[in-house]
Short mmCIF file of C-alpha atoms in Angstrom, two decimals:
data_model
loop_
_atom_site.label_atom_id
_atom_site.label_comp_id
_atom_site.label_asym_id
_atom_site.label_seq_id
_atom_site.Cartn_x
_atom_site.Cartn_y
_atom_site.Cartn_z
CA UNK D 13 -170.38 94.50 -123.40
CA UNK D 14 -170.37 94.53 -119.63
CA UNK D 15 -173.83 95.12 -118.21
CA UNK D 16 -173.81 98.34 -116.17
CA UNK D 17 -176.36 97.17 -113.58
CA UNK D 18 -174.64 93.84 -113.07
CA UNK D 19 -171.28 95.58 -112.76
CA UNK D 20 -172.26 97.98 -109.99
CA UNK D 21 -174.19 95.22 -108.21
CA UNK D 22 -171.11 93.00 -108.25
CA UNK D 23 -168.81 95.82 -107.12
CA UNK D 24 -171.16 96.86 -104.32
CA UNK D 25 -171.63 93.33 -103.00
CA UNK D 26 -167.89 92.72 -103.03
CA UNK D 27 -167.27 95.81 -100.85
CA UNK D 28 -169.68 94.70 -98.10
CA UNK D 29 -168.33 93.03 -94.97
CA UNK D 30 -170.06 89.98 -93.51
CA UNK D 31 -171.26 90.84 -90.01
CA UNK D 32 -174.67 89.65 -88.71
CA UNK D 33 -174.75 92.39 -86.02
CA UNK D 34 -174.83 95.11 -88.66
CA UNK D 35 -177.73 97.46 -89.33
CA UNK D 36 -178.03 98.49 -92.98
CA UNK D 37 -179.61 101.57 -94.55
CA UNK D 38 -180.11 101.69 -98.32
CA UNK D 39 -180.81 105.15 -99.76
CA UNK D 40 -182.85 105.11 -102.96
CA UNK D 41 -183.77 101.45 -102.58
CA UNK D 42 -186.29 101.32 -105.47
CA UNK D 43 -188.01 97.90 -105.34
CA UNK D 44 -185.57 96.57 -102.74
CA UNK D 45 -184.18 93.71 -104.82
CA UNK D 46 -180.60 94.96 -104.50
CA UNK D 47 -181.22 95.94 -100.86
CA UNK D 48 -182.23 92.41 -99.90
CA UNK D 49 -179.24 90.99 -101.74
CA UNK D 50 -176.96 93.34 -99.83
CA UNK D 51 -178.62 92.40 -96.52
CA UNK D 52 -178.12 88.73 -97.34
CA UNK D 53 -174.47 89.35 -98.14
CA UNK D 54 -173.95 91.20 -94.85
CA UNK D 55 -175.96 88.47 -93.10
CA UNK D 56 -178.28 90.83 -91.24
CA UNK D 57 -182.03 91.10 -90.73
CA UNK D 58 -181.85 94.73 -89.57
CA UNK D 59 -182.31 96.57 -92.86
CA UNK D 60 -184.23 99.68 -93.92
CA UNK D 61 -184.68 101.18 -97.37
CA UNK D 62 -185.41 104.82 -98.17
CA UNK D 63 -187.11 105.99 -101.32
CA UNK D 64 -189.09 109.05 -102.39
CA UNK D 65 -191.94 106.89 -103.70
CA UNK D 66 -193.68 104.24 -101.58
CA UNK D 67 -193.83 101.13 -103.65
CA UNK D 68 -193.93 97.39 -103.15
CA UNK D 69 -190.58 96.61 -101.66
CA UNK D 70 -188.73 93.49 -100.53
CA UNK D 71 -187.50 95.27 -97.39
CA UNK D 72 -189.09 97.69 -94.86
CA UNK D 73 -189.24 101.08 -96.58
CA UNK D 74 -189.31 104.63 -95.23
CA UNK D 75 -190.56 107.36 -97.53
CA UNK D 76 -188.25 110.37 -97.48
CA UNK D 77 -186.87 113.01 -99.81
CA UNK D 78 -183.10 112.72 -100.05
CA UNK D 79 -182.80 116.47 -100.71
CA UNK D 80 -183.90 116.97 -97.09
CA UNK D 81 -182.87 115.56 -93.72
CA UNK D 82 -183.07 111.80 -93.12
CA UNK D 83 -185.69 110.72 -90.55
CA UNK D 84 -183.20 108.78 -88.37
CA UNK D 85 -181.30 109.74 -85.21
CA UNK D 86 -177.50 110.22 -85.16
CA UNK D 87 -175.27 107.13 -85.24
CA UNK D 88 -177.95 104.59 -86.12
CA UNK D 89 -176.44 102.43 -88.85
CA UNK D 90 -173.24 100.48 -89.40
CA UNK D 91 -173.60 100.53 -93.15
CA UNK D 92 -175.22 103.08 -95.45
CA UNK D 93 -175.43 102.44 -99.18
CA UNK D 94 -176.35 104.91 -101.92
CA UNK D 95 -176.18 103.01 -105.17
CA UNK D 96 -176.63 105.13 -108.30
CA UNK D 97 -178.34 107.77 -106.17
CA UNK D 98 -175.96 110.65 -105.43
CA UNK D 99 -176.08 111.90 -109.04
CA UNK D 100 -179.87 112.39 -108.80
CA UNK D 101 -179.64 114.65 -105.75
CA UNK D 102 -179.06 118.37 -106.16
CA UNK D 103 -178.10 118.92 -102.53
CA UNK D 104 -174.99 116.70 -102.66
CA UNK D 105 -173.36 118.17 -99.57
CA UNK D 106 -176.57 117.80 -97.58
CA UNK D 107 -176.88 114.14 -98.53
CA UNK D 108 -173.26 113.37 -97.64
CA UNK D 109 -173.59 115.19 -94.31
CA UNK D 110 -176.71 113.19 -93.53
CA UNK D 111 -175.02 109.91 -94.40
CA UNK D 112 -172.20 110.90 -92.09
CA UNK D 113 -174.63 111.82 -89.31
CA UNK D 114 -176.60 108.55 -89.31
CA UNK D 115 -173.46 106.39 -89.56
CA UNK D 116 -172.00 104.90 -86.38
CA UNK D 117 -168.43 105.93 -85.65
CA UNK D 118 -166.94 102.72 -87.02
CA UNK D 119 -169.49 102.53 -89.83
CA UNK D 120 -168.88 102.69 -93.53
CA UNK D 121 -170.81 103.77 -96.61
CA UNK D 122 -170.79 102.55 -100.18
CA UNK D 123 -171.48 105.00 -102.96
CA UNK D 124 -171.78 104.05 -106.58
CA UNK D 125 -172.22 106.52 -109.44
CA UNK D 126 -171.58 106.78 -113.17
CA UNK D 127 -168.41 108.51 -114.32
CA UNK D 128 -168.65 111.74 -116.31
CA UNK D 129 -165.22 111.11 -117.79
CA UNK D 130 -166.32 107.72 -119.16
CA UNK D 131 -164.77 106.89 -122.50
CA UNK D 132 -168.16 106.84 -124.26
CA UNK D 133 -169.24 110.16 -122.76
CA UNK D 134 -166.08 111.80 -124.12
CA UNK D 135 -166.88 110.23 -127.50
CA UNK D 136 -170.36 111.76 -127.43
CA UNK D 137 -168.92 115.15 -126.55
CA UNK D 138 -166.37 114.94 -129.35
CA UNK D 139 -169.32 114.73 -131.72
CA UNK D 140 -170.91 117.59 -129.79
CA UNK D 141 -173.84 115.41 -128.71
CA UNK D 142 -175.64 115.43 -125.38
CA UNK D 143 -174.23 112.43 -123.46
CA UNK D 144 -176.89 109.90 -122.46
CA UNK D 145 -175.88 110.21 -118.80
CA UNK D 146 -176.72 113.92 -118.73
CA UNK D 147 -180.27 114.54 -119.82
CA UNK D 148 -181.27 118.05 -120.88
CA UNK D 149 -184.79 117.60 -119.49
CA UNK D 150 -186.60 115.38 -117.00
CA UNK D 151 -188.98 114.20 -119.73
CA UNK D 152 -187.98 110.90 -121.24
CA UNK D 153 -190.20 109.06 -123.71
CA UNK D 154 -193.20 111.07 -122.53
CA UNK D 155 -192.62 110.22 -118.84
CA UNK D 156 -191.40 112.45 -116.06
CA UNK D 157 -188.26 111.08 -114.51
CA UNK D 158 -185.99 112.82 -112.08
CA UNK D 159 -182.71 112.65 -113.89
CA UNK D 160 -179.07 113.32 -113.03
CA UNK D 161 -178.47 116.60 -111.24
CA UNK D 162 -174.76 116.29 -110.64
CA UNK D 163 -172.22 114.22 -112.43
CA UNK D 164 -168.87 113.21 -111.07
CA UNK D 165 -165.49 112.23 -112.34
CA UNK D 166 -163.13 110.30 -110.07
CA UNK D 167 -161.23 113.32 -108.72
CA UNK D 168 -164.49 115.26 -108.33
CA UNK D 169 -166.17 112.50 -106.35
CA UNK D 170 -163.11 112.06 -104.14
CA UNK D 171 -162.99 115.77 -103.45
CA UNK D 172 -166.68 115.93 -102.54
CA UNK D 173 -166.34 112.94 -100.19
CA UNK D 174 -163.19 114.20 -98.47
CA UNK D 175 -164.60 117.72 -98.08
CA UNK D 176 -167.61 116.23 -96.30
CA UNK D 177 -165.44 114.40 -93.80
CA UNK D 178 -165.06 110.92 -95.22
CA UNK D 179 -161.97 108.79 -95.68
CA UNK D 180 -161.90 106.78 -98.91
CA UNK D 181 -161.05 103.16 -98.20
CA UNK D 182 -161.49 101.43 -101.50
CA UNK D 183 -162.46 102.29 -105.05
CA UNK D 184 -163.69 99.89 -107.72
CA UNK D 185 -164.09 100.64 -111.41
CA UNK D 186 -165.93 98.75 -114.09
CA UNK D 187 -167.61 99.06 -117.48
CA UNK D 188 -165.00 100.42 -119.82
CA UNK D 189 -167.34 100.96 -122.76
CA UNK D 190 -167.47 100.11 -125.61
CA UNK D 191 -165.01 97.26 -124.97
CA UNK D 192 -166.24 93.65 -124.77
CA UNK D 193 -166.52 92.33 -121.21
CA UNK D 194 -163.08 90.77 -120.75
CA UNK D 195 -161.26 93.77 -122.25
CA UNK D 196 -163.49 96.11 -120.25
CA UNK D 197 -162.38 94.46 -117.00
CA UNK D 198 -158.71 94.83 -117.95
CA UNK D 199 -159.08 98.41 -119.20
CA UNK D 200 -160.98 99.42 -116.03
CA UNK D 201 -157.87 98.43 -114.08
CA UNK D 202 -155.34 100.06 -116.40
CA UNK D 203 -157.20 103.31 -117.12
CA UNK D 204 -159.67 103.65 -114.26
CA UNK D 205 -160.30 107.35 -114.83
CA UNK D 206 -162.35 106.53 -117.94
CA UNK D 207 -164.36 103.57 -116.68
CA UNK D 208 -168.12 104.19 -116.75
CA UNK D 209 -168.97 102.99 -113.25
CA UNK D 210 -167.30 104.01 -109.99
CA UNK D 211 -168.05 102.38 -106.63
CA UNK D 212 -166.33 103.65 -103.48
CA UNK D 213 -166.24 102.49 -99.89
CA UNK D 214 -165.87 105.33 -97.43
CA UNK D 215 -165.53 105.63 -93.69
CA UNK D 216 -166.11 108.45 -91.24
CA UNK D 217 -162.64 110.01 -91.15
CA UNK Y 16 -167.03 121.90 -93.72
CA UNK Y 17 -164.56 122.56 -96.48
CA UNK Y 18 -161.07 123.70 -95.55
CA UNK Y 19 -158.96 126.19 -97.43
CA UNK Y 20 -157.07 123.46 -99.25
CA UNK Y 21 -160.25 122.28 -100.92
CA UNK Y 22 -161.34 125.80 -101.72
CA UNK Y 23 -158.14 126.53 -103.57
CA UNK Y 24 -158.59 123.54 -105.76
CA UNK Y 25 -162.11 124.33 -106.93
CA UNK Y 26 -161.63 127.99 -107.78
CA UNK Y 27 -159.76 128.51 -111.00
CA UNK Y 28 -157.73 131.69 -111.21
CA UNK Y 29 -154.74 133.02 -113.01
CA UNK Y 30 -154.17 135.67 -115.62
CA UNK Y 31 -155.17 133.66 -118.66
CA UNK Y 32 -158.24 132.12 -117.01
CA UNK Y 33 -159.45 135.59 -116.00
CA UNK Y 34 -158.81 136.91 -119.50
CA UNK Y 35 -160.78 134.00 -121.00
CA UNK Y 36 -163.66 134.44 -118.56
CA UNK Y 37 -163.95 138.12 -119.43
CA UNK Y 38 -163.89 137.31 -123.16
CA UNK Y 39 -166.47 134.58 -122.58
CA UNK Y 40 -168.83 137.15 -121.06
CA UNK Y 41 -168.19 139.89 -123.60
CA UNK Y 42 -168.54 137.50 -126.55
CA UNK Y 43 -171.85 135.97 -125.51
CA UNK Y 44 -173.22 139.45 -124.82
CA UNK Y 45 -172.09 140.65 -128.25
CA UNK Y 46 -173.96 137.76 -129.88
CA UNK Y 47 -176.96 138.37 -127.65
CA UNK Y 48 -177.19 142.00 -128.83
CA UNK Y 49 -176.84 140.88 -132.45
CA UNK Y 50 -179.76 138.48 -132.14
CA UNK Y 51 -182.16 141.17 -130.86
CA UNK Y 52 -184.79 142.75 -133.11
CA UNK Y 53 -185.33 146.52 -132.74
CA UNK Y 54 -188.93 147.21 -131.70
CA UNK Y 55 -189.82 150.23 -129.52
CA UNK Y 56 -193.19 148.67 -128.62
CA UNK Y 57 -191.66 145.50 -127.21
CA UNK Y 58 -192.05 144.35 -123.61
CA UNK Y 59 -188.92 142.68 -122.33
CA UNK Y 60 -188.19 140.25 -119.48
CA UNK Y 61 -184.73 139.22 -118.23
CA UNK Y 62 -184.53 136.12 -116.07
CA UNK Y 63 -181.75 136.15 -113.49
CA UNK Y 64 -180.98 139.76 -114.33
CA UNK Y 65 -178.37 140.36 -111.62
CA UNK Y 66 -177.76 144.10 -111.11
CA UNK Y 67 -179.56 144.83 -114.39
CA UNK Y 68 -176.58 146.15 -116.38
CA UNK Y 69 -176.97 143.70 -119.23
CA UNK Y 70 -180.79 143.98 -119.18
CA UNK Y 71 -180.50 147.76 -119.63
CA UNK Y 72 -178.16 147.33 -122.58
CA UNK Y 73 -180.47 144.75 -124.15
CA UNK Y 74 -183.39 147.18 -123.72
CA UNK Y 75 -181.33 149.89 -125.44
CA UNK Y 76 -180.68 147.59 -128.39
CA UNK Y 77 -184.37 146.73 -128.65
CA UNK Y 78 -185.26 150.39 -128.14
CA UNK Y 79 -187.80 149.78 -125.40
CA UNK Y 80 -188.30 151.15 -121.88
CA UNK Y 81 -190.51 148.35 -120.56
CA UNK Y 82 -188.09 146.08 -118.77
CA UNK Y 83 -189.02 143.46 -116.20
CA UNK Y 84 -186.62 141.17 -114.39
CA UNK Y 85 -186.38 138.26 -111.99
CA UNK Y 86 -183.58 138.10 -109.45
CA UNK Y 87 -183.34 136.14 -106.23
CA UNK Y 88 -180.53 138.06 -104.51
CA UNK Y 89 -181.83 140.97 -102.45
CA UNK Y 90 -178.78 143.16 -103.00
CA UNK Y 91 -178.68 142.71 -106.77
CA UNK Y 92 -182.45 143.09 -107.02
CA UNK Y 93 -182.36 146.50 -105.31
CA UNK Y 94 -179.48 147.62 -107.57
CA UNK Y 95 -181.51 146.62 -110.62
CA UNK Y 96 -184.60 148.36 -109.26
CA UNK Y 97 -182.59 151.58 -109.03
CA UNK Y 98 -181.85 151.22 -112.76
CA UNK Y 99 -185.60 151.35 -113.42
CA UNK Y 100 -186.25 147.67 -113.96
CA UNK Y 101 -189.42 146.26 -112.46
CA UNK Y 102 -188.01 143.40 -110.43
CA UNK Y 103 -189.69 140.36 -108.94
CA UNK Y 104 -187.61 138.62 -106.29
CA UNK Y 105 -188.30 135.01 -106.99
CA UNK Y 106 -186.87 131.53 -107.26
CA UNK Y 107 -187.01 130.45 -110.90
CA UNK Y 108 -187.81 126.90 -109.76
CA UNK Y 109 -191.21 128.17 -108.59
CA UNK Y 110 -192.50 129.55 -111.90
CA UNK Y 111 -193.07 133.11 -113.10
CA UNK Y 112 -195.64 135.56 -111.65
CA UNK Y 113 -196.81 137.06 -114.95
CA UNK Y 114 -199.94 136.34 -116.98
CA UNK Y 115 -199.85 134.37 -120.22
CA UNK Y 116 -198.59 136.17 -123.34
CA UNK Y 117 -197.11 139.19 -121.56
CA UNK Y 118 -193.70 139.64 -123.19
CA UNK Y 119 -192.30 140.01 -126.69
CA UNK Y 120 -188.75 139.20 -125.66
CA UNK Y 121 -187.38 137.01 -122.86
CA UNK Y 122 -183.69 136.49 -122.18
CA UNK Y 123 -182.15 133.90 -119.86
CA UNK Y 124 -178.40 134.25 -119.84
CA UNK Y 125 -176.28 131.70 -118.00
CA UNK Y 126 -179.33 130.79 -115.91
CA UNK Y 127 -180.84 127.58 -117.20
CA UNK Y 128 -177.88 125.49 -115.97
CA UNK Y 129 -178.44 126.71 -112.38
CA UNK Y 130 -182.13 125.83 -112.25
CA UNK Y 131 -183.31 122.52 -110.84
CA UNK Y 132 -186.52 122.37 -112.77
CA UNK Y 133 -185.38 123.05 -116.33
CA UNK Y 134 -188.65 121.82 -117.76
CA UNK Y 135 -190.74 124.23 -115.69
CA UNK Y 136 -188.48 127.14 -116.66
CA UNK Y 137 -188.84 126.40 -120.38
CA UNK Y 138 -192.62 125.95 -120.04
CA UNK Y 139 -192.92 129.21 -118.12
CA UNK Y 140 -190.85 131.13 -120.69
CA UNK Y 141 -193.17 129.81 -123.37
CA UNK Y 142 -196.25 130.73 -121.37
CA UNK Y 143 -195.31 134.35 -120.68
CA UNK Y 144 -194.15 134.91 -124.27
CA UNK Y 145 -196.62 136.38 -126.76
CA UNK Y 146 -197.21 134.31 -129.90
CA UNK Y 147 -194.39 135.22 -132.34
CA UNK Y 148 -192.38 136.41 -129.34
CA UNK Y 149 -188.84 135.13 -128.99
CA UNK Y 150 -186.46 134.12 -126.23
CA UNK Y 151 -182.69 134.07 -126.17
CA UNK Y 152 -181.14 131.44 -123.94
CA UNK Y 153 -177.42 131.14 -123.41
CA UNK Y 154 -175.58 128.57 -121.37
CA UNK Y 155 -172.23 126.93 -120.83
CA UNK Y 156 -171.45 124.17 -123.33
CA UNK Y 157 -170.51 120.81 -121.84
CA UNK Y 158 -168.99 119.76 -125.17
CA UNK Y 159 -166.64 122.77 -125.11
CA UNK Y 160 -163.14 121.97 -126.22
CA UNK Y 161 -161.50 122.71 -122.87
CA UNK Y 162 -163.98 120.53 -120.96
CA UNK Y 163 -163.35 117.61 -123.32
CA UNK Y 164 -159.62 117.98 -122.73
CA UNK Y 165 -160.17 117.92 -118.96
CA UNK Y 166 -162.36 114.81 -119.26
CA UNK Y 167 -159.73 113.10 -121.37
CA UNK Y 168 -157.33 113.72 -118.52
CA UNK Y 169 -160.02 112.25 -116.23
CA UNK Y 170 -160.48 115.54 -114.36
CA UNK Y 171 -163.68 117.13 -113.12
CA UNK Y 172 -164.61 120.04 -115.40
CA UNK Y 173 -165.51 123.02 -113.16
CA UNK Y 174 -168.78 123.41 -115.08
CA UNK Y 175 -169.90 120.08 -113.58
CA UNK Y 176 -169.84 121.41 -110.02
CA UNK Y 177 -169.60 118.75 -107.36
CA UNK Y 178 -170.98 120.86 -104.54
CA UNK Y 179 -172.73 124.12 -103.73
CA UNK Y 180 -171.07 124.52 -100.36
CA UNK Y 181 -167.52 124.57 -101.72
CA UNK Y 182 -168.40 127.52 -103.93
CA UNK Y 183 -169.79 129.54 -101.03
CA UNK Y 184 -173.35 128.19 -100.92
CA UNK Y 185 -174.51 129.75 -104.15
CA UNK Y 186 -176.57 127.48 -106.29
CA UNK Y 187 -174.15 126.08 -108.81
CA UNK Y 188 -174.77 124.23 -112.06
CA UNK Y 189 -177.42 121.54 -111.88
CA UNK Y 190 -177.65 120.59 -115.51
CA UNK Y 191 -175.24 120.65 -118.37
CA UNK Y 192 -176.13 121.11 -121.99
CA UNK Y 193 -174.64 120.54 -125.36
CA UNK Y 194 -176.03 122.28 -128.43
CA UNK Y 195 -178.09 119.31 -129.74
CA UNK Y 196 -179.32 118.59 -126.19
CA UNK Y 197 -180.58 122.11 -125.60
CA UNK Y 198 -182.14 122.32 -129.08
CA UNK Y 199 -183.98 119.04 -128.45
CA UNK Y 200 -185.20 120.32 -125.07
CA UNK Y 201 -186.61 123.61 -126.44
CA UNK Y 202 -188.27 121.78 -129.34
CA UNK Y 203 -189.86 119.37 -126.89
CA UNK Y 204 -191.50 122.30 -125.13
CA UNK Y 205 -192.91 123.71 -128.34
CA UNK Y 206 -190.41 126.35 -129.37
CA UNK Y 207 -189.06 126.82 -132.83
CA UNK Y 208 -185.27 126.87 -132.60
CA UNK Y 209 -184.43 129.72 -134.96
CA UNK Y 210 -180.76 130.12 -134.43
CA UNK Y 211 -178.08 128.24 -132.53
CA UNK Y 212 -174.81 130.10 -132.18
CA UNK Y 213 -171.56 129.06 -130.51
CA UNK Y 214 -169.55 131.82 -128.86
CA UNK Y 215 -166.00 131.99 -127.62
CA UNK Y 216 -163.46 129.20 -127.58
CA UNK Y 217 -161.45 128.66 -124.42
CA UNK Y 218 -158.51 129.33 -124.25
CA UNK Y 219 -157.99 131.26 -127.47
CA UNK Y 220 -157.81 135.00 -128.10
CA UNK Y 221 -160.98 136.49 -129.60
CA UNK Y 222 -160.09 136.55 -133.35
CA UNK Y 223 -159.12 132.86 -133.35
CA UNK Y 224 -162.12 132.01 -131.16
CA UNK Y 225 -164.50 133.71 -133.63
CA UNK Y 226 -163.00 131.77 -136.52
CA UNK Y 227 -163.26 128.48 -134.64
CA UNK Y 228 -166.92 129.21 -133.75
CA UNK Y 229 -167.67 129.53 -137.44
CA UNK Y 230 -165.87 126.30 -138.30
CA UNK Y 231 -167.09 124.15 -135.40
CA UNK Y 232 -169.76 125.73 -133.21
CA UNK Y 233 -170.58 122.50 -131.36
CA UNK Y 234 -167.37 122.75 -129.33
CA UNK Y 235 -167.61 126.45 -128.55
CA UNK Y 236 -167.51 127.48 -124.88
CA UNK Y 237 -170.99 128.98 -124.81
CA UNK Y 238 -174.22 128.11 -126.59
CA UNK Y 239 -176.70 130.85 -127.47
CA UNK Y 240 -180.11 129.85 -128.77
CA UNK Y 241 -182.77 132.07 -130.25
CA UNK Y 242 -186.14 130.36 -129.96
CA UNK Y 243 -189.59 131.52 -131.01
CA UNK Y 244 -193.05 130.71 -129.79
CA UNK Y 245 -195.09 129.69 -132.85
CA UNK Y 246 -198.12 131.88 -133.57
CA UNK Y 247 -200.57 128.98 -133.75
CA UNK Y 248 -201.08 127.32 -130.40
#
């Protein structure tokens, strides 16, 4: 089966534009491995990561809570990325407004999130089970883990982005579970509404 | 930020939808009343009690006069206070102000899905309950038949709200539960899940909905759980 992490990494990297003058902000950068790959792809040295926990990171990191305001002035970045982050934030509108605020006028953002209408999730629900992408508690295997607060389907995500003043430029879909990789790639194109991973490129509209 | 076009699309209306919503409310309340145990000595707490109408009816069914409630909205809290409920205005994400083992009965109807910190809420319910006390928790079922149909069409089910702002800045659903998910969560926090009931089936009329709930409760529109705090801690 297609690896979820590899799929969104590939989709995200393919949406980035090469431009060495660009400044890049990665929200929820974790250990910075994806952030540095994105920076390399864009060809820039001007990159900042944001995360709620300070940890060893491959890129300069700013500690901030994404539920609150971002500690950057207006129109600072050309590119903002939020990869597998928006579903963890309760204050979705606040986050989108903040992304919009810190973006330069010609800037773009890339948002990647799992799809609630994924084929496997529907399968789980048909059995009446709790889908793995929507945890009933923050406790997992005895560890506290901030889990998904909001879950999106394609039309839902589009609506949230448009309502917060973005124009959707490109959408990529991958991981049509439980198909094997080559079928998954084909199915994600034919029936994109049920692919497990959605990555969108948006611009200030 | 959101224009009228977007507002129209997120708010479901129409005759049949309104009918179903009313039946949804009346059916989960009917089941709630059925699950109560008469006990004139009982102390009762309703979380997110609104204007207190349902809390008063629950108290009548239990046969008690000692009713406490938590409600964040100032207007609703003062309406409930006028009904004789001792109200604490409080955000449920910040815990409960009562001492351990205070209540015999706690109800949380259509509340747990709006709370950010589900774990804290469940822990706090357990803390304020007396040993052998019980809680009744009801919430919207993500595995409800009509939501599955919407997901099959690739649409966003309104229960999985995409924004608070579009719905007028009230705090909308933050978590979604299915019956096995909620049962696992309450067990994790040390409750005994005594009864799990499904109520109402969108978009059917009540007699058919009741039959379907008996046959297949996992896809009912609403989940109601009766959970008990074990006597040995």
